[in-house]
């Protein structure tokens, strides 16, 4: 018996499962394909588009998305070396972050395993 069942392990489904697991809910994540991550993994093109940052340099998105980005950066999966470097890209606090899909999938997998 599960508290939460999530159909589809694309970006949204995987992140929902991580959040659910972190809340201590018994979670079942179902994916018809052989890999998690959805479009970035299946098309080999990944980016976080039109992200906004506040004055402290934090992503104005859910905490879990900010963590995902930080982990991808730490694993060398993007052109940026740190969250601070992202803030120097432009003055409008808006950015698109390209990333390597394989690193994205690896980070999602780690986060899912840790959320048990």
PDB file of C-alpha atoms in Angstrom:
ATOM      1  CA  UNK A   1       0.000   0.000   0.000  1.00  0.00           C
ATOM      2  CA  UNK A   2       1.306   3.436  -0.954  1.00  0.00           C
ATOM      3  CA  UNK A   3       0.468   6.914   0.271  1.00  0.00           C
ATOM      4  CA  UNK A   4       1.282   8.430  -3.130  1.00  0.00           C
ATOM      5  CA  UNK A   5       1.435   6.955  -6.636  1.00  0.00           C
ATOM      6  CA  UNK A   6       3.042   9.048  -9.376  1.00  0.00           C
ATOM      7  CA  UNK A   7       2.665   8.066 -13.017  1.00  0.00           C
ATOM      8  CA  UNK A   8       5.581   9.205 -15.153  1.00  0.00           C
ATOM      9  CA  UNK A   9       9.177   9.818 -14.085  1.00  0.00           C
ATOM     10  CA  UNK A  10       9.789  12.854 -16.238  1.00  0.00           C
ATOM     11  CA  UNK A  11      11.069  16.007 -14.584  1.00  0.00           C
ATOM     12  CA  UNK A  12       7.836  16.803 -12.755  1.00  0.00           C
ATOM     13  CA  UNK A  13       7.091  13.232 -11.730  1.00  0.00           C
ATOM     14  CA  UNK A  14      10.614  12.569 -10.454  1.00  0.00           C
ATOM     15  CA  UNK A  15      10.687  15.804  -8.462  1.00  0.00           C
ATOM     16  CA  UNK A  16       7.221  15.083  -7.049  1.00  0.00           C
ATOM     17  CA  UNK A  17       8.424  11.642  -5.933  1.00  0.00           C
ATOM     18  CA  UNK A  18      11.490  13.177  -4.285  1.00  0.00           C
ATOM     19  CA  UNK A  19       9.349  15.694  -2.417  1.00  0.00           C
ATOM     20  CA  UNK A  20       6.862  13.008  -1.401  1.00  0.00           C
ATOM     21  CA  UNK A  21       9.598  10.711  -0.133  1.00  0.00           C
ATOM     22  CA  UNK A  22      11.198  13.526   1.844  1.00  0.00           C
ATOM     23  CA  UNK A  23       7.877  14.103   3.544  1.00  0.00           C
ATOM     24  CA  UNK A  24       8.002  10.509   4.738  1.00  0.00           C
ATOM     25  CA  UNK A  25       5.219   9.290   2.469  1.00  0.00           C
ATOM     26  CA  UNK A  26       5.443   5.805   0.999  1.00  0.00           C
ATOM     27  CA  UNK A  27       5.748   6.658  -2.690  1.00  0.00           C
ATOM     28  CA  UNK A  28       5.483   4.599  -5.864  1.00  0.00           C
ATOM     29  CA  UNK A  29       6.937   6.153  -9.024  1.00  0.00           C
ATOM     30  CA  UNK A  30       5.902   4.409 -12.248  1.00  0.00           C
ATOM     31  CA  UNK A  31       7.702   5.004 -15.560  1.00  0.00           C
ATOM     32  CA  UNK A  32       6.953   3.168 -18.809  1.00  0.00           C
ATOM     33  CA  UNK A  33      10.392   3.868 -20.258  1.00  0.00           C
ATOM     34  CA  UNK A  34      13.745   2.609 -19.106  1.00  0.00           C
ATOM     35  CA  UNK A  35      15.095   5.960 -17.878  1.00  0.00           C
ATOM     36  CA  UNK A  36      13.975   8.796 -15.654  1.00  0.00           C
ATOM     37  CA  UNK A  37      14.119  12.474 -16.567  1.00  0.00           C
ATOM     38  CA  UNK A  38      11.692  12.796 -19.448  1.00  0.00           C
ATOM     39  CA  UNK A  39      12.312  15.148 -22.365  1.00  0.00           C
ATOM     40  CA  UNK A  40      15.921  16.142 -21.541  1.00  0.00           C
ATOM     41  CA  UNK A  41      16.946  12.489 -21.377  1.00  0.00           C
ATOM     42  CA  UNK A  42      14.981  11.336 -24.404  1.00  0.00           C
ATOM     43  CA  UNK A  43      16.054  14.235 -26.643  1.00  0.00           C
ATOM     44  CA  UNK A  44      19.558  14.689 -25.181  1.00  0.00           C
ATOM     45  CA  UNK A  45      18.880  18.428 -24.850  1.00  0.00           C
ATOM     46  CA  UNK A  46      18.491  19.901 -21.417  1.00  0.00           C
ATOM     47  CA  UNK A  47      18.086  23.396 -20.047  1.00  0.00           C
ATOM     48  CA  UNK A  48      16.348  25.234 -17.268  1.00  0.00           C
ATOM     49  CA  UNK A  49      14.798  28.145 -19.152  1.00  0.00           C
ATOM     50  CA  UNK A  50      13.847  31.618 -17.926  1.00  0.00           C
ATOM     51  CA  UNK A  51      14.855  31.133 -14.322  1.00  0.00           C
ATOM     52  CA  UNK A  52      14.810  34.189 -12.089  1.00  0.00           C
ATOM     53  CA  UNK A  53      17.096  34.921  -9.145  1.00  0.00           C
ATOM     54  CA  UNK A  54      16.533  37.119  -6.122  1.00  0.00           C
ATOM     55  CA  UNK A  55      19.113  39.587  -4.787  1.00  0.00           C
ATOM     56  CA  UNK A  56      20.746  36.900  -2.635  1.00  0.00           C
ATOM     57  CA  UNK A  57      21.397  34.723  -5.696  1.00  0.00           C
ATOM     58  CA  UNK A  58      18.788  32.102  -4.879  1.00  0.00           C
ATOM     59  CA  UNK A  59      16.591  30.638  -7.593  1.00  0.00           C
ATOM     60  CA  UNK A  60      13.015  31.920  -7.416  1.00  0.00           C
ATOM     61  CA  UNK A  61      11.651  28.435  -7.901  1.00  0.00           C
ATOM     62  CA  UNK A  62      10.906  25.622  -5.536  1.00  0.00           C
ATOM     63  CA  UNK A  63      13.658  24.746  -3.092  1.00  0.00           C
ATOM     64  CA  UNK A  64      14.006  21.340  -4.707  1.00  0.00           C
ATOM     65  CA  UNK A  65      14.680  22.868  -8.155  1.00  0.00           C
ATOM     66  CA  UNK A  66      17.376  25.088  -6.653  1.00  0.00           C
ATOM     67  CA  UNK A  67      18.946  22.023  -5.055  1.00  0.00           C
ATOM     68  CA  UNK A  68      18.797  20.144  -8.368  1.00  0.00           C
ATOM     69  CA  UNK A  69      20.593  22.988 -10.158  1.00  0.00           C
ATOM     70  CA  UNK A  70      23.256  23.236  -7.446  1.00  0.00           C
ATOM     71  CA  UNK A  71      23.936  19.504  -7.634  1.00  0.00           C
ATOM     72  CA  UNK A  72      24.200  19.583 -11.429  1.00  0.00           C
ATOM     73  CA  UNK A  73      26.711  22.431 -11.150  1.00  0.00           C
ATOM     74  CA  UNK A  74      28.738  20.548  -8.514  1.00  0.00           C
ATOM     75  CA  UNK A  75      28.925  17.497 -10.794  1.00  0.00           C
ATOM     76  CA  UNK A  76      30.199  19.635 -13.677  1.00  0.00           C
ATOM     77  CA  UNK A  77      27.027  19.210 -15.705  1.00  0.00           C
ATOM     78  CA  UNK A  78      26.739  22.797 -16.894  1.00  0.00           C
ATOM     79  CA  UNK A  79      28.960  25.603 -18.164  1.00  0.00           C
ATOM     80  CA  UNK A  80      28.750  27.398 -14.818  1.00  0.00           C
ATOM     81  CA  UNK A  81      31.062  26.625 -11.907  1.00  0.00           C
ATOM     82  CA  UNK A  82      28.836  27.989  -9.135  1.00  0.00           C
ATOM     83  CA  UNK A  83      25.475  29.566  -8.396  1.00  0.00           C
ATOM     84  CA  UNK A  84      27.330  32.856  -7.845  1.00  0.00           C
ATOM     85  CA  UNK A  85      28.689  32.722 -11.385  1.00  0.00           C
ATOM     86  CA  UNK A  86      25.118  32.523 -12.689  1.00  0.00           C
ATOM     87  CA  UNK A  87      24.418  35.946 -11.222  1.00  0.00           C
ATOM     88  CA  UNK A  88      27.175  37.544 -13.311  1.00  0.00           C
ATOM     89  CA  UNK A  89      25.659  36.463 -16.630  1.00  0.00           C
ATOM     90  CA  UNK A  90      23.268  39.392 -16.954  1.00  0.00           C
ATOM     91  CA  UNK A  91      21.758  42.241 -14.966  1.00  0.00           C
ATOM     92  CA  UNK A  92      18.147  41.159 -15.275  1.00  0.00           C
ATOM     93  CA  UNK A  93      18.347  38.205 -12.883  1.00  0.00           C
ATOM     94  CA  UNK A  94      16.980  35.963 -15.604  1.00  0.00           C
ATOM     95  CA  UNK A  95      18.908  33.135 -17.183  1.00  0.00           C
ATOM     96  CA  UNK A  96      18.672  29.895 -19.104  1.00  0.00           C
ATOM     97  CA  UNK A  97      20.975  27.168 -17.816  1.00  0.00           C
ATOM     98  CA  UNK A  98      21.979  24.458 -20.297  1.00  0.00           C
ATOM     99  CA  UNK A  99      23.019  21.166 -18.744  1.00  0.00           C
ATOM    100  CA  UNK A 100      24.257  17.725 -19.735  1.00  0.00           C
ATOM    101  CA  UNK A 101      21.282  15.313 -19.702  1.00  0.00           C
ATOM    102  CA  UNK A 102      23.399  12.447 -18.352  1.00  0.00           C
ATOM    103  CA  UNK A 103      24.393  14.505 -15.314  1.00  0.00           C
ATOM    104  CA  UNK A 104      20.775  15.585 -14.845  1.00  0.00           C
ATOM    105  CA  UNK A 105      19.655  11.942 -14.845  1.00  0.00           C
ATOM    106  CA  UNK A 106      22.424  11.000 -12.406  1.00  0.00           C
ATOM    107  CA  UNK A 107      21.467  13.786  -9.996  1.00  0.00           C
ATOM    108  CA  UNK A 108      17.755  12.888 -10.206  1.00  0.00           C
ATOM    109  CA  UNK A 109      18.620   9.258  -9.491  1.00  0.00           C
ATOM    110  CA  UNK A 110      20.724  10.238  -6.475  1.00  0.00           C
ATOM    111  CA  UNK A 111      17.966  12.467  -5.131  1.00  0.00           C
ATOM    112  CA  UNK A 112      15.348   9.732  -5.578  1.00  0.00           C
ATOM    113  CA  UNK A 113      17.478   7.171  -3.751  1.00  0.00           C
ATOM    114  CA  UNK A 114      18.189   9.623  -0.927  1.00  0.00           C
ATOM    115  CA  UNK A 115      14.501  10.484  -0.535  1.00  0.00           C
ATOM    116  CA  UNK A 116      13.488   6.979   0.558  1.00  0.00           C
TER     117      UNK A 116
END
